[in-house]
PDB file of C-alpha atoms in Angstrom:
ATOM      1  CA  UNK A 807      90.186  98.379  74.184  1.00 61.00           C
ATOM      2  CA  UNK A 808      87.290  97.357  76.552  1.00 70.00           C
ATOM      3  CA  UNK A 809      86.768 100.122  79.218  1.00 92.00           C
ATOM      4  CA  UNK A 810      85.407 103.094  80.160  1.00 94.00           C
ATOM      5  CA  UNK A 811      85.280 105.876  77.343  1.00 95.00           C
ATOM      6  CA  UNK A 812      84.608 109.354  78.588  1.00 96.00           C
ATOM      7  CA  UNK A 813      84.223 112.451  76.376  1.00 96.00           C
ATOM      8  CA  UNK A 814      84.882 115.085  76.291  1.00 96.00           C
ATOM      9  CA  UNK A 815      88.686 115.354  77.866  1.00 94.00           C
ATOM     10  CA  UNK A 816      88.438 118.969  78.216  1.00 95.00           C
ATOM     11  CA  UNK A 817      85.549 121.580  78.213  1.00 96.00           C
ATOM     12  CA  UNK A 818      85.174 125.124  79.395  1.00 97.00           C
ATOM     13  CA  UNK A 819      81.811 126.595  80.246  1.00 97.00           C
ATOM     14  CA  UNK A 820      80.356 129.656  80.964  1.00 97.00           C
ATOM     15  CA  UNK A 821      78.223 130.289  84.191  1.00 97.00           C
ATOM     16  CA  UNK A 822      74.821 129.094  83.285  1.00 97.00           C
ATOM     17  CA  UNK A 823      75.266 127.220  80.245  1.00 97.00           C
ATOM     18  CA  UNK A 824      74.525 123.397  80.163  1.00 96.00           C
ATOM     19  CA  UNK A 825      76.176 120.442  78.933  1.00 96.00           C
ATOM     20  CA  UNK A 826      76.108 116.553  78.804  1.00 97.00           C
ATOM     21  CA  UNK A 827      79.421 114.528  80.176  1.00 98.00           C
ATOM     22  CA  UNK A 828      79.472 111.334  78.233  1.00 98.00           C
ATOM     23  CA  UNK A 829      80.211 107.846  79.597  1.00 98.00           C
ATOM     24  CA  UNK A 830      80.293 104.740  78.102  1.00 97.00           C
ATOM     25  CA  UNK A 831      81.399 101.041  78.908  1.00 97.00           C
ATOM     26  CA  UNK A 832      81.627  97.889  76.898  1.00 95.00           C
ATOM     27  CA  UNK A 833      82.181  95.493  79.812  1.00 94.00           C
ATOM     28  CA  UNK A 834      78.115  94.690  80.409  1.00 93.00           C
ATOM     29  CA  UNK A 835      78.799  96.058  83.726  1.00 93.00           C
ATOM     30  CA  UNK A 836      75.556  96.548  86.043  1.00 93.00           C
ATOM     31  CA  UNK A 837      77.208  99.375  87.956  1.00 92.00           C
ATOM     32  CA  UNK A 838      78.105 102.841  86.804  1.00 94.00           C
ATOM     33  CA  UNK A 839      79.038 105.929  88.585  1.00 95.00           C
ATOM     34  CA  UNK A 840      79.982 109.311  88.302  1.00 96.00           C
ATOM     35  CA  UNK A 841      82.905 110.919  90.682  1.00 95.00           C
ATOM     36  CA  UNK A 842      84.344 114.362  91.062  1.00 96.00           C
ATOM     37  CA  UNK A 843      88.084 115.142  92.050  1.00 93.00           C
ATOM     38  CA  UNK A 844      88.906 118.136  93.882  1.00 91.00           C
ATOM     39  CA  UNK A 845      92.237 119.057  95.525  1.00 82.00           C
ATOM     40  CA  UNK A 846      92.554 117.678  98.894  1.00 77.00           C
ATOM     41  CA  UNK A 847      89.190 115.969  98.870  1.00 79.00           C
ATOM     42  CA  UNK A 848      89.871 112.941  96.776  1.00 83.00           C
ATOM     43  CA  UNK A 849      86.910 111.651  94.778  1.00 89.00           C
ATOM     44  CA  UNK A 850      83.231 111.919  95.903  1.00 92.00           C
ATOM     45  CA  UNK A 851      80.399 110.254  94.389  1.00 92.00           C
ATOM     46  CA  UNK A 852      78.203 112.172  92.371  1.00 96.00           C
ATOM     47  CA  UNK A 853      75.410 109.791  91.361  1.00 96.00           C
ATOM     48  CA  UNK A 854      75.354 106.150  90.729  1.00 94.00           C
ATOM     49  CA  UNK A 855      73.323 103.355  88.876  1.00 95.00           C
ATOM     50  CA  UNK A 856      72.743  99.801  89.372  1.00 91.00           C
ATOM     51  CA  UNK A 857      71.429  98.858  86.209  1.00 93.00           C
ATOM     52  CA  UNK A 858      69.249 100.406  83.211  1.00 94.00           C
ATOM     53  CA  UNK A 859      66.322 102.633  84.550  1.00 94.00           C
ATOM     54  CA  UNK A 860      67.644 102.811  87.960  1.00 94.00           C
ATOM     55  CA  UNK A 861      69.370 105.802  89.307  1.00 96.00           C
ATOM     56  CA  UNK A 862      70.351 107.061  92.721  1.00 94.00           C
ATOM     57  CA  UNK A 863      72.397 110.039  94.361  1.00 94.00           C
ATOM     58  CA  UNK A 864      75.699 110.059  95.926  1.00 91.00           C
ATOM     59  CA  UNK A 865      77.285 112.296  98.245  1.00 90.00           C
ATOM     60  CA  UNK A 866      77.315 115.295  96.480  1.00 95.00           C
ATOM     61  CA  UNK A 867      74.542 115.211  93.635  1.00 96.00           C
ATOM     62  CA  UNK A 868      73.118 118.881  93.582  1.00 96.00           C
ATOM     63  CA  UNK A 869      73.529 120.589  90.341  1.00 96.00           C
ATOM     64  CA  UNK A 870      73.837 117.130  88.357  1.00 97.00           C
ATOM     65  CA  UNK A 871      71.243 114.808  86.876  1.00 97.00           C
ATOM     66  CA  UNK A 872      71.861 111.679  85.480  1.00 97.00           C
ATOM     67  CA  UNK A 873      69.808 109.008  83.380  1.00 96.00           C
ATOM     68  CA  UNK A 874      70.485 105.155  82.492  1.00 97.00           C
ATOM     69  CA  UNK A 875      68.390 103.946  79.195  1.00 97.00           C
ATOM     70  CA  UNK A 876      71.255 101.318  78.544  1.00 96.00           C
ATOM     71  CA  UNK A 877      73.176  99.205  79.936  1.00 96.00           C
ATOM     72  CA  UNK A 878      76.433 100.669  78.274  1.00 97.00           C
ATOM     73  CA  UNK A 879      75.803 104.738  78.616  1.00 97.00           C
ATOM     74  CA  UNK A 880      75.561 106.808  81.792  1.00 98.00           C
ATOM     75  CA  UNK A 881      75.481 110.526  80.598  1.00 98.00           C
ATOM     76  CA  UNK A 882      75.766 113.319  83.185  1.00 98.00           C
ATOM     77  CA  UNK A 883      74.185 116.423  82.827  1.00 98.00           C
ATOM     78  CA  UNK A 884      74.665 120.015  84.062  1.00 96.00           C
ATOM     79  CA  UNK A 885      71.589 121.806  83.730  1.00 92.00           C
ATOM     80  CA  UNK A 886      73.271 125.511  84.689  1.00 96.00           C
ATOM     81  CA  UNK A 887      76.787 125.304  85.120  1.00 96.00           C
ATOM     82  CA  UNK A 888      78.433 127.126  88.260  1.00 97.00           C
ATOM     83  CA  UNK A 889      82.224 127.956  89.089  1.00 96.00           C
ATOM     84  CA  UNK A 890      81.796 125.484  92.004  1.00 96.00           C
ATOM     85  CA  UNK A 891      81.336 122.756  89.397  1.00 97.00           C
ATOM     86  CA  UNK A 892      84.989 123.279  88.015  1.00 97.00           C
ATOM     87  CA  UNK A 893      86.616 119.746  88.495  1.00 97.00           C
ATOM     88  CA  UNK A 894      87.776 116.810  87.268  1.00 95.00           C
ATOM     89  CA  UNK A 895      84.819 114.233  86.471  1.00 97.00           C
ATOM     90  CA  UNK A 896      85.639 110.517  86.521  1.00 95.00           C
ATOM     91  CA  UNK A 897      83.022 107.849  85.429  1.00 95.00           C
ATOM     92  CA  UNK A 898      83.340 104.281  86.542  1.00 93.00           C
ATOM     93  CA  UNK A 899      81.673 100.759  86.285  1.00 93.00           C
ATOM     94  CA  UNK A 900      81.803  97.431  87.564  1.00 89.00           C
ATOM     95  CA  UNK A 901      79.625  94.295  88.276  1.00 85.00           C
ATOM     96  CA  UNK A 902      77.158  94.805  91.155  1.00 79.00           C
ATOM     97  CA  UNK A 903      79.480  92.878  93.546  1.00 74.00           C
ATOM     98  CA  UNK A 904      82.190  95.307  92.759  1.00 71.00           C
ATOM     99  CA  UNK A 905      84.363  93.205  90.757  1.00 72.00           C
ATOM    100  CA  UNK A 906      86.313  94.547  87.912  1.00 73.00           C
ATOM    101  CA  UNK A 907      85.969  98.343  88.980  1.00 81.00           C
ATOM    102  CA  UNK A 908      87.277 100.405  86.171  1.00 88.00           C
ATOM    103  CA  UNK A 909      87.662 104.204  85.984  1.00 90.00           C
ATOM    104  CA  UNK A 910      87.589 106.518  82.779  1.00 93.00           C
ATOM    105  CA  UNK A 911      90.285 108.868  82.082  1.00 90.00           C
ATOM    106  CA  UNK A 912      88.340 111.995  83.247  1.00 93.00           C
ATOM    107  CA  UNK A 913      86.898 114.873  81.893  1.00 95.00           C
ATOM    108  CA  UNK A 914      88.430 118.392  83.317  1.00 95.00           C
ATOM    109  CA  UNK A 915      85.764 120.715  83.458  1.00 97.00           C
ATOM    110  CA  UNK A 916      86.317 124.492  83.701  1.00 97.00           C
ATOM    111  CA  UNK A 917      83.428 126.674  84.481  1.00 97.00           C
ATOM    112  CA  UNK A 918      83.941 130.741  84.280  1.00 97.00           C
TER     113      UNK A 918
ATOM    114  CA  UNK N 401      79.659 106.745 108.466  1.00 82.00           C
ATOM    115  CA  UNK N 402      82.353 105.417 106.551  1.00 87.00           C
ATOM    116  CA  UNK N 403      85.492 107.420 105.704  1.00 91.00           C
ATOM    117  CA  UNK N 404      89.037 107.114 104.855  1.00 94.00           C
ATOM    118  CA  UNK N 405      92.159 109.313 106.331  1.00 95.00           C
ATOM    119  CA  UNK N 406      95.305 109.267 104.716  1.00 94.00           C
ATOM    120  CA  UNK N 407      98.395 111.501 104.937  1.00 87.00           C
ATOM    121  CA  UNK N 408      98.100 114.041 102.566  1.00 78.00           C
ATOM    122  CA  UNK N 409     101.545 114.908 101.568  1.00 84.00           C
ATOM    123  CA  UNK N 410     103.202 116.107  99.533  1.00 93.00           C
ATOM    124  CA  UNK N 411     105.834 113.349 100.029  1.00 96.00           C
ATOM    125  CA  UNK N 412     109.304 113.494  98.349  1.00 97.00           C
ATOM    126  CA  UNK N 413     111.680 111.116  98.121  1.00 97.00           C
ATOM    127  CA  UNK N 414     115.041 110.064  96.456  1.00 97.00           C
ATOM    128  CA  UNK N 415     115.115 107.368  94.180  1.00 97.00           C
ATOM    129  CA  UNK N 416     115.529 103.678  96.102  1.00 97.00           C
ATOM    130  CA  UNK N 417     114.160 105.114  99.371  1.00 97.00           C
ATOM    131  CA  UNK N 418     111.438 103.103 101.296  1.00 97.00           C
ATOM    132  CA  UNK N 419     107.783 104.479 101.028  1.00 97.00           C
ATOM    133  CA  UNK N 420     105.281 104.135 103.455  1.00 97.00           C
ATOM    134  CA  UNK N 421     101.807 105.983 102.970  1.00 97.00           C
ATOM    135  CA  UNK N 422      99.684 105.988 106.090  1.00 97.00           C
ATOM    136  CA  UNK N 423      95.637 105.035 105.589  1.00 97.00           C
ATOM    137  CA  UNK N 424      93.234 104.344 108.427  1.00 97.00           C
ATOM    138  CA  UNK N 425      89.566 103.905 107.651  1.00 96.00           C
ATOM    139  CA  UNK N 426      86.239 103.870 109.814  1.00 94.00           C
ATOM    140  CA  UNK N 427      83.421 101.503 108.526  1.00 90.00           C
ATOM    141  CA  UNK N 428      80.326  99.598 109.288  1.00 82.00           C
ATOM    142  CA  UNK N 429      81.213  96.115 109.178  1.00 82.00           C
ATOM    143  CA  UNK N 430      84.163  94.564 107.397  1.00 85.00           C
ATOM    144  CA  UNK N 431      84.888  96.407 104.088  1.00 90.00           C
ATOM    145  CA  UNK N 432      87.584  95.645 101.358  1.00 91.00           C
ATOM    146  CA  UNK N 433      90.400  97.788 101.061  1.00 94.00           C
ATOM    147  CA  UNK N 434      92.207  99.367  97.986  1.00 94.00           C
ATOM    148  CA  UNK N 435      94.897 101.584  96.984  1.00 96.00           C
ATOM    149  CA  UNK N 436      94.506 103.292  93.614  1.00 94.00           C
ATOM    150  CA  UNK N 437      97.395 105.099  91.826  1.00 95.00           C
ATOM    151  CA  UNK N 438      96.609 108.110  89.374  1.00 92.00           C
ATOM    152  CA  UNK N 439      99.560 109.344  87.169  1.00 91.00           C
ATOM    153  CA  UNK N 440      99.704 112.722  85.792  1.00 86.00           C
ATOM    154  CA  UNK N 441      96.775 113.561  83.443  1.00 80.00           C
ATOM    155  CA  UNK N 442      95.120 110.127  83.632  1.00 83.00           C
ATOM    156  CA  UNK N 443      92.523 108.042  85.576  1.00 83.00           C
ATOM    157  CA  UNK N 444      92.870 105.862  88.418  1.00 88.00           C
ATOM    158  CA  UNK N 445      94.313 102.705  88.436  1.00 90.00           C
ATOM    159  CA  UNK N 446      93.796  99.963  90.833  1.00 91.00           C
ATOM    160  CA  UNK N 447      97.325  99.152  92.360  1.00 95.00           C
ATOM    161  CA  UNK N 448      96.146  96.444  94.883  1.00 95.00           C
ATOM    162  CA  UNK N 449      93.393  95.357  97.296  1.00 93.00           C
ATOM    163  CA  UNK N 450      92.582  92.946 100.356  1.00 94.00           C
ATOM    164  CA  UNK N 451      89.092  91.884 100.938  1.00 90.00           C
ATOM    165  CA  UNK N 452      89.444  90.644 104.708  1.00 91.00           C
ATOM    166  CA  UNK N 453      91.487  90.822 107.789  1.00 93.00           C
ATOM    167  CA  UNK N 454      95.348  90.173 107.677  1.00 95.00           C
ATOM    168  CA  UNK N 455      95.005  89.673 103.653  1.00 96.00           C
ATOM    169  CA  UNK N 456      98.191  91.280 102.083  1.00 97.00           C
ATOM    170  CA  UNK N 457      97.717  92.890  98.488  1.00 96.00           C
ATOM    171  CA  UNK N 458     100.865  93.489  96.482  1.00 97.00           C
ATOM    172  CA  UNK N 459     101.805  94.581  93.141  1.00 96.00           C
ATOM    173  CA  UNK N 460     104.508  96.416  91.142  1.00 95.00           C
ATOM    174  CA  UNK N 461     106.705  95.828  94.528  1.00 97.00           C
ATOM    175  CA  UNK N 462     103.892  97.867  96.751  1.00 98.00           C
ATOM    176  CA  UNK N 463     102.381  96.196  99.476  1.00 98.00           C
ATOM    177  CA  UNK N 464      99.703  96.707 102.005  1.00 98.00           C
ATOM    178  CA  UNK N 465      98.246  94.682 104.857  1.00 97.00           C
ATOM    179  CA  UNK N 466      94.670  94.601 106.064  1.00 97.00           C
ATOM    180  CA  UNK N 467      94.785  95.383 109.903  1.00 96.00           C
ATOM    181  CA  UNK N 468      91.486  95.098 111.444  1.00 94.00           C
ATOM    182  CA  UNK N 469      92.787  95.640 115.033  1.00 94.00           C
ATOM    183  CA  UNK N 470      94.078  99.181 113.876  1.00 96.00           C
ATOM    184  CA  UNK N 471      91.732  99.961 110.957  1.00 96.00           C
ATOM    185  CA  UNK N 472      94.878 100.468 108.608  1.00 97.00           C
ATOM    186  CA  UNK N 473      95.736  99.773 105.292  1.00 98.00           C
ATOM    187  CA  UNK N 474      99.286 101.210 105.031  1.00 98.00           C
ATOM    188  CA  UNK N 475     101.112 101.366 101.554  1.00 98.00           C
ATOM    189  CA  UNK N 476     104.735 100.429 101.345  1.00 98.00           C
ATOM    190  CA  UNK N 477     107.505  99.824  98.964  1.00 98.00           C
ATOM    191  CA  UNK N 478     110.822  98.652  99.548  1.00 97.00           C
ATOM    192  CA  UNK N 479     112.907 100.757  97.026  1.00 96.00           C
ATOM    193  CA  UNK N 480     110.859 103.691  94.989  1.00 97.00           C
ATOM    194  CA  UNK N 481     111.617 104.484  91.414  1.00 97.00           C
ATOM    195  CA  UNK N 482     111.218 108.118  89.242  1.00 96.00           C
ATOM    196  CA  UNK N 483     108.298 106.217  87.619  1.00 96.00           C
ATOM    197  CA  UNK N 484     106.358 105.699  91.032  1.00 97.00           C
ATOM    198  CA  UNK N 485     105.580 109.419  90.922  1.00 97.00           C
ATOM    199  CA  UNK N 486     102.022 109.762  91.317  1.00 96.00           C
ATOM    200  CA  UNK N 487      98.934 110.372  93.575  1.00 94.00           C
ATOM    201  CA  UNK N 488      97.858 107.344  95.552  1.00 96.00           C
ATOM    202  CA  UNK N 489      94.396 107.086  96.919  1.00 94.00           C
ATOM    203  CA  UNK N 490      93.263 104.621  99.770  1.00 95.00           C
ATOM    204  CA  UNK N 491      89.718 103.851  99.548  1.00 93.00           C
ATOM    205  CA  UNK N 492      87.046 101.592 100.822  1.00 91.00           C
ATOM    206  CA  UNK N 493      84.091  99.375  99.564  1.00 87.00           C
ATOM    207  CA  UNK N 494      81.525  98.563 102.043  1.00 78.00           C
ATOM    208  CA  UNK N 495      80.343  94.864 102.125  1.00 71.00           C
ATOM    209  CA  UNK N 496      77.131  94.554  99.851  1.00 66.00           C
ATOM    210  CA  UNK N 497      77.949  98.126  98.514  1.00 66.00           C
ATOM    211  CA  UNK N 498      79.430  99.358  95.199  1.00 72.00           C
ATOM    212  CA  UNK N 499      80.193 102.807  96.174  1.00 80.00           C
ATOM    213  CA  UNK N 500      83.713 103.389  97.209  1.00 85.00           C
ATOM    214  CA  UNK N 501      84.893 105.903 100.015  1.00 89.00           C
ATOM    215  CA  UNK N 502      88.219 107.784  99.205  1.00 90.00           C
ATOM    216  CA  UNK N 503      90.802 109.272 101.077  1.00 92.00           C
ATOM    217  CA  UNK N 504      92.070 112.871  99.828  1.00 91.00           C
ATOM    218  CA  UNK N 505      95.148 111.235  98.070  1.00 93.00           C
ATOM    219  CA  UNK N 506      98.874 111.451  98.757  1.00 95.00           C
ATOM    220  CA  UNK N 507     100.939 112.982  95.961  1.00 94.00           C
ATOM    221  CA  UNK N 508     104.356 111.364  95.978  1.00 96.00           C
ATOM    222  CA  UNK N 509     107.427 112.752  94.064  1.00 96.00           C
ATOM    223  CA  UNK N 510     110.713 110.715  93.592  1.00 97.00           C
ATOM    224  CA  UNK N 511     113.702 112.497  92.726  1.00 96.00           C
ATOM    225  CA  UNK N 512     116.840 110.900  90.791  1.00 95.00           C
TER     226      UNK N 512
END
């Protein structure tokens, strides 16, 4: 089915470890983004991209890196995980005008 | 800046009761307004949207009207079902932007 695919669905990390959350979309959307969801705070934007080779910071970018080498993929990297990064992470994509905005099913990350 | 405020709940209703979840916003210009729903263990799904003042979005018995004069987009449903139990997020998308601003979410529980 067409859509946004996130992997893994669940992950436990130790403080200081690194990992990459994967996000892929097959709708040829130019725009992709990463959000984190924390209780009582809704979703907050981490990073976004308006096309291959272009990325920018959102509201809460510290501790996270992104790259966009292809239209389809937008991985999120945690270089040195901290307990404050325990959250549910959602990837989303859309056209540049915001049409067809689609969310992935999320990655639940726990940092111990 | 842009922001969305909504009642946080939790909201607990009996089946067939009337539902209102309040949402107000602050934004530059005239944003598009959305309601997203998140069922347990899943990502966000678009429930309805409105792109200009006085527009009414509707889907699955839910409705919301874009009120520019009160900067509101309240979600209503005349008769809720147990299957409507979920977290509901109000969100805005600024003109010419792709990044959503989400409210904190409202958890709805419907009892049989």
